[in-house]
Structures are given as structure tokens and as C-alpha cells.
Amino acid sequence: MISRSYTNLLDLASGNFPVMGRERRRLPRVMTVPGNVSEFDEDQAYSVSSDNPSSVSSDRMIIVANRLPLKAEKRNGSWSFSWDQDSLYLQLKDGLPEDMEILYVGSLSVDVDSHEQDDVAQILLDKFKCVPTFFPPDLQSKFYDGFCKRQLWPLFHYMLPFSADHGGRFDRSLWEAYVATNKLFFQKVIEVINPDDDFVWIHDYHLMVLPTFLRRRFNRIRMGFFLHSPFPSSEIYRSLPVREEILKALLNSDLIGFHTFDYARHFLTCCSRMLGLEYQSKRGYIGLEYYGRTVGIKIMPVGINMGRIQSVMRYSEEEGKVTELRNRFEGKTVLLGIDDMDIFKGINLKLLAMEQMLRQHSNWRGRAVLVQIVNPARGKGIDVDEIRGEIEESCRRINGEFGKPGYQPIIYIDTPVSINEINAYYHIAECVVVTAVRDGMNLTPYEYIVCRQGLLGSESDFSGPKKSMLVASEFIGCSPSLSGAIRVNPWNVEATGEALNEALSMSDAEKQLRHEKHFRYVSTHDVAYWSRSFLQDLERICVDHFKKRCWGMGISFGFRVVALDPNFRKLSIPCIVSDYKRAKSRAILLDYDGTLMPQNSINKAPSQEVLNFLDALCEDKKNSIFIVSGRGRESLGKWFTPCKNIGIAAEHGYFLRWSGNEEWETCGQNSDFGWMQIVEPVMKQYTESTDGSSIEIKESALVWQYRDADPGFGSLQAKEMLEHLESVLANEPVAVKSGHYIVEVKPQGVSKGSVSEKIFSSMAEKGKPVDFVLCIGDDRSDEDMFEAIGNAMSKRLLCDNALVFACTVGQKPSKAKYYLDDTTEVTSMLESLAEASEASNFSMRELDDAL
């Protein structure tokens, strides 16, 4: 029977329960998850980990896409299904291991009545290993024709919804339909997945929130996503009201693939500007650090299936299509365009460029013919009728002006054309023209190049050197890989017209060289190469994730998996209080900003509550309490005046005061600050040219902050400044370091780690060797302190049996072994320690009174 979760999700999407059918046989190796799939915000309770041993050792790939790679037809009341040999999702299996089982999850291109869905699903499962996703027509319309085609597709192709007629305003109900449909795909995946063994590869913009559903259910699932459309610049993408939800959902993948570096760069910029994430490149691999997981970024344009094209070429030759077209266009020079009926394909710009060439170069009149094949629109896209009318009007005008009996410069074909006939057009075309104003990849040039190479071993194929020419828009995904193409800005009609003339007028020798270069690339970077490379990177990046301890947190689309070192765990307050009570000599080192005081707090002075429990801790004679901060000694000394016994290490430990009654001492080895006269003018120069930046002048250091600057420009300026300062300060006794939105110059040997060691050694010299250490901090400078504490045992600065608690604030990769979630938990823990000290002091006073 259909699982109860299936009915819940359909009920959620449409308000109707599907008709229950007969029990369906499942694929072997299917993991059954008991219970219902709950609402999105509640299903974490049913999360299935991958800690259980797998029953099967071999891997399997589950490919999830909006459409299954199938052709479906109903004849005389019965369904007929066959593989769609032209589907990319079917072809990509050529690059996967031969023994890897492939399972497809997606929808059909035809509607299936509800009473037939069970039978159809069983047939597809048995014969094709396909799991169909069915959804009600109204949901399909809102999902595909609504959100996908009227919201995401225009936006990803750089069309902003300036008016209801151009792009359409954001409709929350369409977004809800998009999410509901992704949930249905999720349900189909969990019906067949074995999370221990399976890879999941999700495709394209239709399913961008699916990774969150799957990651929420299976924390350790191996999951990749590939976007086949462009990804827009951050200025465009930021206009999407659900921008962060989609970004966070994609980041729940292990690997995210794009066709070009431009698309990947735009995605990374969006993650930086909207989520504050930074990426880095290691050994040629780009990765985004996201809550301890490294999300891989893959840049690899998809290729074509060479075998499929060779097969079609052979069939076209047998049918005589090539000979037929050669006879038809004898004496003519054919330019070819093949595009979908879409506002972004630039078809009319191509026609205008052809008109420009005929007007400027009269020698091509009567000779040059542009055959423009227009495939039917894939959905109810924006302005399809308007653009069709515009194209037809241009064709009539150009043919009317330049045409004559027996010659039409534009041959416009808007009826379905078989793949065999398209192949024949490739054979006779002297040049293929692609003028899309924005396109994800566009494989037409690749197919053309292979067809112009000809069918190996065929005597009937055209003789002579193999040559081809391409005029390609610089805004399509395949453009960077076709260095021999004449790249154009399709909006510049005059320049595109000149490019057409250049392509047709070029010498055969030059055409041959360009063709050979293109064919070498296309033939070696085919679809199998693409899928093989993606799987290899997915395997590589998942190996690192499996070494870490993972758990999920967050609600709705804020859900993410936190991956940390297996030894990294939350600091237990009852445990530390117990150890605290037994200790005889304690050292407690506390960072200030982000630890005792929230980073976003406007008033940076400590609250009375903080001062009270710090003072209570200082009253305990077994304690040595230190504030270790990057702030200056003047502000820290003023704020903590009420705590007479508290120690302060200011400016990362350059200045140290053991208590309020003692004088400040200098821990830095060098007191010559002449280097500041070199650094300050440099920082001022960058401050003047970087809006939102500022300089903080300390007694021992200079800090350039760019937290309020444009993130991209600020980061660029920081890198430039870092190199500039390292160059001019090469012979000075200073360290130049970059941090979170800062560049800091300070004396060498000054760090929170070095001052920590000084504190431990001084306490040992005074006869109070430390047997309990608590160190809490939240940023990069505190990592020095955590590292120093780890080394203190080996340097014998602590007691042999000392208890060490190095704790970072927030769940993130750290040298500390413990964490607390936020400043509230820090203050709560310190209050508990203060209460333990007060109870101990009270007991001691009672004992003294009794004696």
C-alpha cells in the first residue's frame, strides 16, 4: 500500500488524498523508514542517522530531476514507455561505474489518471528502475508554469520583475507550491533510498530546496546538486524574497556544480553577502565552510554524448536527409540557428544581425541563407506570444526587402523537426549562430562541431578538410570553452552582423584549424567525462564529512548539519561545577567581546550582572580570574574597576595587570613604535578609498576595520593592504594579520597564547601551580589561547593532573574541545561557578565560627 507519509504530503499540497492501489513491490536494497513524514518543521524527530551498518556493500546512484528520461504514450487505452535517448540524465550514466545501479526519480511529461498511477509506477519501477512522482494538475501548474517559469527562470536569466507584465510580482502561493512539490520528490526518494550506500544527484533549478528535506532526514547522505541554468549576479539574485531560503537549502548538498566560473562566482558572492560565508581554494578545489562542513563547488560544463550523435548521423545518412538538403540549398551558403521559443534566446537579434549583414555586404544577397529552427516553448514562459510575433514580423520584412524568386534570406521553421533532420542541417551549414542573451549551457555548437567532423568510415560523407564556424554569444555557458568561436555581444546588432560576414569570409584553412581545436575539446569532454568527474569530486568531499561528528539543528529552511571533530562536545555545566569544587588552584581566562558581551551589543560596557558574578568569582581565594581581550587597557580598566581582584590582559596581552591595585606591566619585548608612522598613512589611504572602513589606534597596535564596508570591496582592499603592509614592514619587528573584517599590525610575540603561558608560569612560581583551567573565547585570536593551553601540559606549566576546559562560543571548528552556544550560556555557566564559590566560602566561614 502507499505509505501514510505519501498521503500526508499530497494532502498538504492539494487537500485531496490519492486513491489507494494495490501493494507495490519495492526495489531490492530499499530502506523502509517507519512512521509518517511529518510537517517540515517537525520531521527532525524522525531523523534517520547513517550509523547503522549497511546490508549491501555496493554503491547506487539516485538521479533526481524534474523529468524522467522517458517517453510515454497511451495507445488504445494502454501505456507505452521507452527511454528518451536524447535525455542528458540517461546519457550521464556512461560516466558512472558499470556496476553502479542507477535509479531515477522524477515526473512524467504526460498526465496519468489517479486510478492508473499505481500500475504505471509499478511498470516503470520494474522495467526502467524509475520512480515517478505524480502531483495534481493545479500543483503542477503553480510549480512549473508558475514559480519555475515565471519567477526563477526569468530571474536567473537577469530579468527583474519591474511590472506584472514583465516577470510578474513575487507570489507567495507559487513559492508554497514549489516547496510542496519538492516535498513530493523528497517523499519518493525516501521510499527507495538506502542512505548508507546511495549517492543522490539532484538536477536543476526545479529542485533547489530538495537538499534540505533530504539532509534533515539523513544527516550523512551523500548528495550533490548541479544547476543547469545560469546563476545571476548578487545584485539580481538579492531581489528574490526567498533568496536566503534557497541558498541555505543548496548548502545542504555536499557538492554544488555549475557550468562556468561566472555562475559559481555569482553563487559564492551571494553566500558571502547574504550569509557571511567565505570560500577558499585548496589544491585546485573550491570549498565553502558551512558549520564545519566543506561544501564543494564544482565548475564543469556538461558535454554531449558522442555515441548518440554518431548513431543519429548514420541514420540521417541512410535516410538521405543530407543529400536532400544539399540539393535544396545548392549554390547557397547556409547559416543555421536552432533555439527554443524563449525570450532569452535572442532569435530576433539574430535576424536583425542577418539583416545588417545583407545591408552592409551586398555580395551575400542572393547567396547567404539563415535557416532558423525554433523548437516549441517548454512551458508557459513570459512573453512567448509577443516574441513569436516579433520574430515573424522580422522574417516578413527581411524576406520582403532582400528576397527574390528562388531566394529567401530567412527560412523560418517553427514546426517540430526530427533529430535526424536537425543533424542533416548541421552537415550543410557553413556556420552556426547562437545569439542568446543569457543561456545556461547550449549544446548546439558542440553537436554542430561533431556533425561537421563527419561519420568515420563513411564514403558518402562530404569530402575535403573538416571545417566549421561558430558565431556565439558571450553570454552562453559553452562560450568559454569554444575559444575559436567568434564571440559577440548579441545586443550589438551591427557588430554581430560584421561577425557573420567575418565567419563566412574566413579562409578554409583558418576554419579548419578552429574546427580541429573545437573537436579535440568536445570529443574529450563529453557527457561521460562530466558525470565521471562530478562523481569523483562528490566521493572525495564526502570522505572528509564522514570523519566528523554530525548533527542537525535549526528549523524550516534554517536547518543545517553541523559537522565537528568527534572529540568536540558541549560543555556540561554540572560536570564542570563538580570539577571546579575539587580544584585547589584555578585559572579562568575570559575573552570579552563575543564571550561576556554579545558582538551586536551597542553598549559595550559590562552589565551589573556580569560584574557581580565576576566579583564573586574573584572573592574565592582559589581563583585567578583574567579578562584577556584585544581592547585597550583604558576602557577595560574603567569598566572593571568594581572588581578589585580581577586581572586584565589588554591588547591581546601586550599590557598585563594582575589586579586593580597593581600597576600595568608591559609583556611585549619591543617598545619601539616607530613602525606606526609607516602603517598609519597606509591605512588612512585605504580608509579614504573604502567607504565604511575605519582605523582603531591602540597603544601597541593599529587595526583597520571594514565591517561596515561593501563585503566584496572590503575583502579585496584588505588583501591588497595585507600585501602592501607586509612589503613595507618586512624589516620591522611586527606581525601583520588579517582577521574577521580586520587587518591588524602589532608587535611580534604578542598574542593571547603567550600571555596565557606567562600567567601559568607566574602562578607556578608563586607556589600556586594550576590544577584547573577554564578558557573561553569566540574568535580567531582566542585560538592562540586554546593552543597555548594545550601545550602548557607538555611544558609542565600546569599540574600533572590538571583539568583543562578550553571552550569556544558557538558550534564551529576550533582548537577548543568544548563549546557553549552563546554569551547567555557563558554567563549562566559562570554564575553557576560563582554560586559554587559562594557556597564554599559560606561553609568555610561557618567552620571558622565553630572553631
XYZ file of N, CA, C and O in Angstrom, residues 188-334:
588
model
N 9.327 10.564 -2.557
C 9.635 9.470 -3.473
C 11.069 8.967 -3.274
O 11.345 7.779 -3.397
N 11.972 9.888 -2.965
C 13.361 9.480 -2.744
C 13.466 8.618 -1.491
O 14.129 7.569 -1.498
N 12.817 9.025 -0.411
C 12.965 8.267 0.836
C 12.268 6.925 0.765
O 12.539 6.032 1.574
N 11.349 6.725 -0.198
C 10.733 5.411 -0.365
C 11.738 4.385 -0.863
O 11.565 3.183 -0.644
N 12.775 4.826 -1.553
C 13.680 3.868 -2.196
C 15.129 3.990 -1.750
O 15.973 3.189 -2.147
N 15.451 4.968 -0.933
C 16.851 5.226 -0.628
C 17.392 4.296 0.458
O 16.681 3.920 1.389
N 18.629 3.940 0.309
C 19.406 3.335 1.383
C 20.509 4.343 1.694
O 21.501 4.443 0.959
N 20.370 5.133 2.739
C 21.276 6.274 2.950
C 22.722 5.878 3.196
O 23.619 6.703 3.026
N 22.978 4.647 3.588
C 24.355 4.223 3.828
C 25.116 3.973 2.531
O 26.329 4.127 2.486
N 24.399 3.568 1.495
C 25.059 3.130 0.269
C 24.850 4.061 -0.916
O 25.638 4.045 -1.858
N 23.784 4.829 -0.913
C 23.382 5.543 -2.117
C 23.988 6.943 -2.216
O 24.149 7.641 -1.216
N 24.274 7.312 -3.456
C 24.530 8.707 -3.793
C 23.226 9.294 -4.323
O 22.446 8.604 -4.994
N 22.989 10.568 -4.058
C 21.836 11.263 -4.628
C 22.362 12.449 -5.419
O 23.124 13.264 -4.897
N 21.951 12.521 -6.684
C 22.384 13.621 -7.557
C 21.142 14.364 -8.033
O 20.356 13.840 -8.814
N 20.964 15.569 -7.540
C 19.785 16.387 -7.836
C 20.133 17.356 -8.962
O 21.218 17.951 -8.976
N 19.181 17.550 -9.874
C 19.452 18.370 -11.046
C 18.493 19.557 -11.166
O 17.280 19.397 -11.097
N 19.080 20.708 -11.343
C 18.489 21.942 -11.855
C 17.566 22.681 -10.880
O 17.272 22.228 -9.786
N 17.156 23.863 -11.359
C 16.512 24.855 -10.507
C 15.118 24.444 -10.041
O 14.552 25.080 -9.140
N 14.554 23.408 -10.624
C 13.220 22.956 -10.185
C 13.257 22.389 -8.766
O 12.226 22.390 -8.082
N 14.419 21.904 -8.327
C 14.507 21.144 -7.066
C 15.557 21.727 -6.131
O 16.280 20.996 -5.463
N 15.621 23.031 -6.029
C 16.693 23.653 -5.252
C 16.495 23.563 -3.745
O 17.448 23.768 -2.991
N 15.295 23.278 -3.284
C 15.106 23.133 -1.832
C 15.058 21.678 -1.401
O 14.993 21.377 -0.209
N 15.123 20.767 -2.355
C 15.113 19.342 -2.017
C 16.281 18.932 -1.116
O 16.098 18.091 -0.234
N 17.499 19.489 -1.286
C 18.593 19.077 -0.397
C 18.299 19.254 1.083
O 18.731 18.443 1.905
N 17.539 20.280 1.448
C 17.227 20.481 2.862
C 16.319 19.377 3.384
O 16.515 18.864 4.492
N 15.325 18.982 2.601
C 14.445 17.902 3.043
C 15.230 16.620 3.267
O 15.049 15.913 4.268
N 16.103 16.288 2.327
C 16.870 15.046 2.439
C 17.892 15.115 3.564
O 18.087 14.152 4.308
N 18.569 16.256 3.705
C 19.585 16.385 4.757
C 18.937 16.346 6.128
O 19.510 15.843 7.092
N 17.749 16.866 6.225
C 17.060 16.845 7.519
C 16.729 15.418 7.940
O 16.781 15.062 9.114
N 16.404 14.583 6.977
C 16.057 13.198 7.290
C 17.306 12.332 7.459
O 17.370 11.469 8.321
N 18.305 12.538 6.605
C 19.524 11.718 6.645
C 20.740 12.643 6.737
O 21.180 13.205 5.733
N 21.282 12.773 7.931
C 22.376 13.730 8.130
C 23.615 13.416 7.306
O 24.344 14.314 6.891
N 23.873 12.117 7.068
C 25.119 11.733 6.402
C 24.909 11.276 4.958
O 25.771 10.622 4.384
N 23.814 11.604 4.367
C 23.563 11.217 2.987
C 24.592 11.875 2.067
O 25.020 13.007 2.279
N 25.026 11.150 1.037
C 25.982 11.682 0.061
C 25.185 12.299 -1.086
O 24.560 11.591 -1.863
N 25.230 13.623 -1.176
C 24.287 14.323 -2.041
C 24.969 15.444 -2.827
O 25.681 16.267 -2.274
N 24.745 15.450 -4.133
C 25.252 16.507 -4.995
C 24.119 17.204 -5.726
O 23.031 16.631 -5.907
N 24.382 18.429 -6.140
C 23.388 19.216 -6.886
C 24.091 19.871 -8.061
O 25.210 20.385 -7.915
N 23.457 19.852 -9.231
C 24.019 20.549 -10.390
C 22.970 21.483 -10.968
O 21.834 21.076 -11.228
N 23.379 22.743 -11.159
C 22.486 23.758 -11.722
C 22.773 23.884 -13.211
O 23.883 24.252 -13.605
N 21.783 23.607 -14.038
C 21.970 23.639 -15.488
C 21.620 24.987 -16.093
O 21.801 25.177 -17.301
N 21.135 25.908 -15.296
C 20.828 27.255 -15.786
C 21.902 28.216 -15.284
O 22.734 27.846 -14.449
N 21.902 29.455 -15.759
C 22.829 30.438 -15.184
C 22.476 30.700 -13.730
O 21.349 30.468 -13.288
N 23.456 31.184 -12.972
C 23.169 31.727 -11.646
C 23.478 33.221 -11.731
O 24.586 33.601 -12.102
N 22.514 34.078 -11.411
C 22.687 35.518 -11.660
C 23.629 36.174 -10.665
O 23.961 35.613 -9.622
N 24.035 37.380 -10.994
C 24.887 38.150 -10.098
C 24.119 38.472 -8.820
O 22.885 38.421 -8.782
N 24.835 38.809 -7.777
C 24.196 39.037 -6.476
C 23.210 40.200 -6.523
O 22.202 40.183 -5.820
N 23.488 41.200 -7.362
C 22.562 42.341 -7.452
C 21.200 41.909 -7.968
O 20.170 42.447 -7.559
N 21.182 40.915 -8.864
C 19.918 40.392 -9.388
C 19.303 39.410 -8.394
O 18.125 39.514 -8.048
N 20.102 38.470 -7.924
C 19.573 37.418 -7.054
C 19.004 37.988 -5.757
O 18.018 37.465 -5.233
N 19.592 39.064 -5.256
C 19.129 39.633 -3.982
C 17.712 40.161 -4.038
O 17.098 40.430 -3.007
N 17.172 40.336 -5.241
C 15.791 40.812 -5.353
C 14.771 39.721 -5.063
O 13.585 40.007 -4.906
N 15.212 38.462 -4.993
C 14.301 37.344 -4.732
C 13.925 37.315 -3.251
O 14.800 37.213 -2.382
N 12.643 37.399 -2.915
C 12.243 37.426 -1.494
C 12.654 36.187 -0.706
O 12.835 36.262 0.508
N 12.797 35.034 -1.375
C 13.188 33.805 -0.672
C 14.648 33.469 -0.980
O 15.033 32.302 -1.059
N 15.461 34.484 -1.099
C 16.856 34.296 -1.508
C 17.646 33.462 -0.504
O 18.408 32.566 -0.890
N 17.496 33.754 0.782
C 18.283 33.026 1.782
C 17.795 31.597 1.939
O 18.595 30.681 2.173
N 16.497 31.379 1.802
C 15.977 30.024 1.924
C 16.584 29.110 0.857
O 16.974 27.972 1.138
N 16.690 29.605 -0.364
C 17.235 28.788 -1.448
C 18.732 28.578 -1.259
O 19.245 27.469 -1.451
N 19.461 29.614 -0.884
C 20.900 29.461 -0.657
C 21.176 28.428 0.427
O 22.024 27.542 0.265
N 20.469 28.527 1.537
C 20.696 27.601 2.643
C 20.308 26.179 2.263
O 20.947 25.217 2.711
N 19.276 26.049 1.438
C 18.881 24.706 1.001
C 19.966 24.091 0.123
O 20.317 22.918 0.284
N 20.512 24.871 -0.797
C 21.577 24.350 -1.660
C 22.805 23.960 -0.850
O 23.491 22.977 -1.161
N 23.095 24.715 0.194
C 24.277 24.443 1.010
C 24.144 23.175 1.844
O 25.118 22.747 2.467
N 22.982 22.575 1.852
C 22.843 21.274 2.493
C 23.333 20.140 1.592
O 23.340 18.981 2.004
N 23.732 20.470 0.360
C 24.379 19.489 -0.514
C 25.839 19.353 -0.104
O 26.402 20.225 0.555
N 26.462 18.273 -0.524
C 27.896 18.115 -0.315
C 28.690 18.778 -1.429
O 29.786 19.288 -1.205
N 28.137 18.772 -2.632
C 28.813 19.327 -3.806
C 27.785 20.035 -4.668
O 26.710 19.498 -4.941
N 28.107 21.263 -5.091
C 27.221 22.054 -5.938
C 27.959 22.349 -7.235
O 29.066 22.898 -7.218
N 27.353 21.982 -8.358
C 28.018 22.132 -9.648
C 27.427 23.247 -10.495
O 26.218 23.496 -10.473
N 28.314 23.914 -11.264
C 27.922 24.965 -12.193
C 28.657 24.750 -13.514
O 29.743 24.168 -13.549
N 28.091 25.292 -14.593
C 28.723 25.151 -15.898
C 29.974 26.013 -16.039
O 30.944 25.607 -16.681
N 29.959 27.222 -15.489
C 31.070 28.152 -15.703
C 31.507 28.784 -14.389
O 30.761 28.777 -13.393
N 32.695 29.352 -14.410
C 33.198 30.048 -13.231
C 32.344 31.264 -12.906
O 32.159 31.605 -11.734
N 31.829 31.942 -13.923
C 30.973 33.109 -13.675
C 29.776 32.733 -12.819
O 29.432 33.429 -11.848
N 29.108 31.627 -13.160
C 27.937 31.205 -12.385
C 28.339 30.854 -10.952
O 27.655 31.223 -9.983
N 29.459 30.137 -10.805
C 29.936 29.774 -9.469
C 30.331 31.010 -8.676
O 30.040 31.113 -7.479
N 30.983 31.950 -9.346
C 31.413 33.175 -8.659
C 30.203 33.972 -8.152
O 30.225 34.506 -7.033
N 29.169 34.029 -8.946
C 27.960 34.737 -8.514
C 27.348 34.059 -7.285
O 26.902 34.731 -6.343
N 27.322 32.724 -7.299
C 26.784 31.993 -6.148
C 27.624 32.250 -4.903
O 27.082 32.499 -3.810
N 28.930 32.202 -5.041
C 29.820 32.433 -3.902
C 29.669 33.846 -3.365
O 29.701 34.074 -2.152
N 29.500 34.808 -4.263
C 29.302 36.195 -3.833
C 28.003 36.340 -3.060
O 27.943 37.045 -2.050
N 26.955 35.671 -3.519
C 25.676 35.710 -2.796
C 25.832 35.110 -1.400
O 25.298 35.651 -0.428
N 26.555 34.002 -1.304
C 26.779 33.382 0.002
C 27.574 34.307 0.914
O 27.339 34.360 2.129
N 28.509 35.045 0.348
C 29.320 35.972 1.138
C 28.495 37.157 1.614
O 28.523 37.518 2.794
N 27.741 37.757 0.705
C 26.992 38.976 1.043
C 25.780 38.701 1.924
O 25.441 39.511 2.781
N 25.117 37.592 1.714
C 23.859 37.341 2.417
C 24.012 36.434 3.630
O 23.236 36.527 4.579
N 25.003 35.546 3.597
C 25.180 34.610 4.705
C 26.497 34.802 5.433
O 26.752 34.126 6.429
N 27.359 35.690 4.924
C 28.637 35.940 5.576
C 29.628 34.800 5.463
O 30.537 34.681 6.287
N 29.480 33.965 4.445
C 30.366 32.814 4.272
C 31.541 33.165 3.374
O 31.399 33.912 2.412
N 32.689 32.607 3.687
C 33.886 32.825 2.887
C 34.302 31.512 2.239
O 34.162 30.446 2.832
N 34.777 31.609 1.017
C 35.243 30.410 0.331
C 36.753 30.441 0.204
O 37.390 31.489 0.310
N 37.329 29.287 -0.016
C 38.766 29.194 -0.211
C 39.078 28.089 -1.199
O 38.279 27.169 -1.402
N 40.222 28.208 -1.824
C 40.656 27.216 -2.797
C 41.840 26.448 -2.235
O 42.819 27.047 -1.779
N 41.725 25.126 -2.234
C 42.803 24.259 -1.750
C 43.131 23.235 -2.816
O 42.283 22.434 -3.199
N 44.350 23.298 -3.294
C 44.831 22.344 -4.297
C 43.899 22.269 -5.497
O 43.615 21.194 -6.041
N 43.404 23.423 -5.895
C 42.563 23.478 -7.083
C 41.093 23.262 -6.845
O 40.283 23.384 -7.773
N 40.694 22.927 -5.603
C 39.289 22.699 -5.290
C 38.736 23.888 -4.507
O 39.362 24.362 -3.565
N 37.557 24.352 -4.902
C 36.910 25.464 -4.206
C 35.933 24.905 -3.190
O 35.153 23.992 -3.483
N 35.980 25.441 -1.969
C 35.088 24.967 -0.914
C 34.541 26.108 -0.086
O 35.203 27.128 0.113
N 33.314 25.948 0.387
C 32.656 26.895 1.288
C 32.557 26.253 2.666
O 32.021 25.152 2.805
N 33.087 26.919 3.676
C 32.961 26.404 5.037
C 31.578 26.760 5.574
O 31.222 27.934 5.666
N 30.795 25.749 5.900
C 29.424 25.965 6.351
C 29.159 25.087 7.567
O 28.895 23.902 7.449
N 29.268 25.674 8.763
C 29.031 24.984 10.029
C 29.869 23.709 10.144
O 29.377 22.660 10.546
N 31.143 23.830 9.793
C 32.059 22.709 9.948
C 32.142 21.783 8.754
O 33.056 20.967 8.663
N 31.179 21.886 7.835
C 31.222 21.112 6.603
C 31.849 21.955 5.488
O 31.611 23.144 5.406
N 32.624 21.316 4.648
C 33.143 21.993 3.462
C 32.259 21.618 2.289
O 32.254 20.468 1.835
N 31.471 22.575 1.816
C 30.597 22.348 0.665
C 31.419 22.611 -0.590
O 31.903 23.715 -0.814
N 31.608 21.573 -1.396
C 32.423 21.699 -2.599
C 31.697 22.462 -3.694
O 30.477 22.355 -3.849
N 32.456 23.236 -4.459
C 31.928 23.967 -5.610
C 32.607 23.396 -6.854
O 33.825 23.488 -7.001
N 31.824 22.822 -7.736
C 32.341 22.163 -8.935
C 32.046 23.020 -10.161
O 30.905 23.424 -10.381
N 33.074 23.296 -10.951
C 32.908 24.052 -12.189
C 33.250 23.122 -13.345
O 34.406 22.775 -13.554
N 32.245 22.685 -14.063
C 32.457 21.714 -15.135
C 31.302 21.796 -16.136
O 30.186 21.375 -15.836
N 31.542 22.352 -17.337
C 30.475 22.393 -18.339
C 30.119 20.999 -18.820
O 30.993 20.143 -18.995
N 28.852 20.762 -19.011
C 28.396 19.456 -19.455
C 28.800 19.248 -20.915
O 29.006 20.205 -21.660
N 28.937 17.996 -21.305
C 29.280 17.679 -22.685
C 28.150 16.959 -23.396
O 27.031 16.859 -22.892
N 28.443 16.450 -24.586
C 27.441 15.752 -25.371
C 27.765 14.263 -25.400
O 28.858 13.844 -25.022
N 26.806 13.468 -25.863
C 27.005 12.033 -25.990
C 27.466 11.731 -27.413
O 26.682 11.763 -28.364
N 28.757 11.442 -27.562
C 29.328 11.218 -28.882
C 28.681 10.019 -29.575
O 28.394 10.057 -30.781
N 28.428 8.959 -28.839
C 27.835 7.766 -29.428
C 26.459 8.030 -29.985
O 26.101 7.546 -31.072
N 25.665 8.795 -29.244
C 24.311 9.105 -29.694
C 24.342 9.914 -30.982
O 23.589 9.650 -31.926
N 25.230 10.897 -31.068
C 25.304 11.732 -32.267
C 25.789 10.923 -33.460
O 25.284 11.064 -34.583
N 26.771 10.039 -33.256
C 27.241 9.181 -34.337
C 26.101 8.305 -34.845
O 25.958 8.091 -36.059
N 25.288 7.805 -33.934
C 24.162 6.962 -34.320
C 23.154 7.744 -35.159
O 22.659 7.248 -36.174
N 22.850 8.959 -34.731
C 21.906 9.795 -35.472
C 22.476 10.164 -36.839
O 21.760 10.178 -37.850
N 23.774 10.452 -36.891
C 24.412 10.783 -38.168
C 24.295 9.625 -39.156
O 24.006 9.810 -40.342
N 24.504 8.433 -38.659
C 24.429 7.255 -39.531
C 23.006 7.072 -40.058
O 22.799 6.790 -41.245
N 22.030 7.288 -39.197
C 20.639 7.134 -39.601
C 20.238 8.209 -40.606
O 19.520 7.940 -41.579
N 20.706 9.452 -40.374
C 20.397 10.547 -41.294
C 20.966 10.268 -42.671
O 20.346 10.564 -43.701
N 22.146 9.699 -42.703
C 22.791 9.387 -43.977
C 22.005 8.318 -44.718
O 21.811 8.396 -45.940
N 21.538 7.313 -43.953
C 20.767 6.246 -44.582
C 19.449 6.767 -45.148
O 18.971 6.295 -46.176
N 18.850 7.749 -44.476
C 17.593 8.308 -44.944
C 17.776 9.241 -46.137
O 16.815 9.606 -46.802
N 18.994 9.655 -46.372
C 19.254 10.577 -47.475
C 18.915 12.017 -47.169
O 18.790 12.850 -48.087
N 18.768 12.371 -45.876
C 18.407 13.738 -45.497
C 19.481 14.743 -45.897
O 19.189 15.848 -46.356
N 20.755 14.351 -45.713
C 21.840 15.275 -46.011
C 21.860 15.606 -47.489
O 21.956 16.774 -47.897
N 21.752 14.584 -48.340
C 21.750 14.793 -49.790
C 20.574 15.652 -50.213
O 20.701 16.556 -51.063
N 19.429 15.401 -49.601
C 18.219 16.175 -49.925
C 18.417 17.663 -49.641
O 18.068 18.519 -50.460
N 18.992 17.974 -48.485
C 19.193 19.383 -48.131
C 20.299 20.023 -48.967
O 20.223 21.208 -49.299
N 21.312 19.268 -49.307
C 22.365 19.819 -50.154
C 21.809 20.217 -51.516
O 22.164 21.271 -52.063
N 20.972 19.380 -52.039
C 20.357 19.709 -53.331
C 19.447 20.927 -53.211
O 19.397 21.765 -54.117
N 18.753 21.005 -52.103
C 17.813 22.120 -51.909
C 18.542 23.450 -51.803
O 18.074 24.466 -52.317
N 19.705 23.454 -51.124
C 20.441 24.706 -50.906
C 21.702 24.787 -51.778
O 22.662 25.456 -51.413
N 21.653 24.133 -52.921
C 22.815 24.156 -53.812
C 23.116 25.587 -54.256
O 22.216 26.346 -54.649
N 24.381 25.950 -54.147
C 24.792 27.296 -54.531
C 24.576 28.338 -53.461
O 24.879 29.521 -53.661
N 24.072 27.938 -52.321
C 23.816 28.875 -51.222
C 24.789 28.593 -50.061
O 25.282 27.481 -49.889
N 25.045 29.631 -49.281
C 25.845 29.495 -48.056
C 24.871 29.550 -46.881
O 24.198 30.563 -46.676
N 24.816 28.459 -46.143
C 23.787 28.312 -45.105
C 24.348 28.667 -43.732
O 25.386 28.139 -43.307
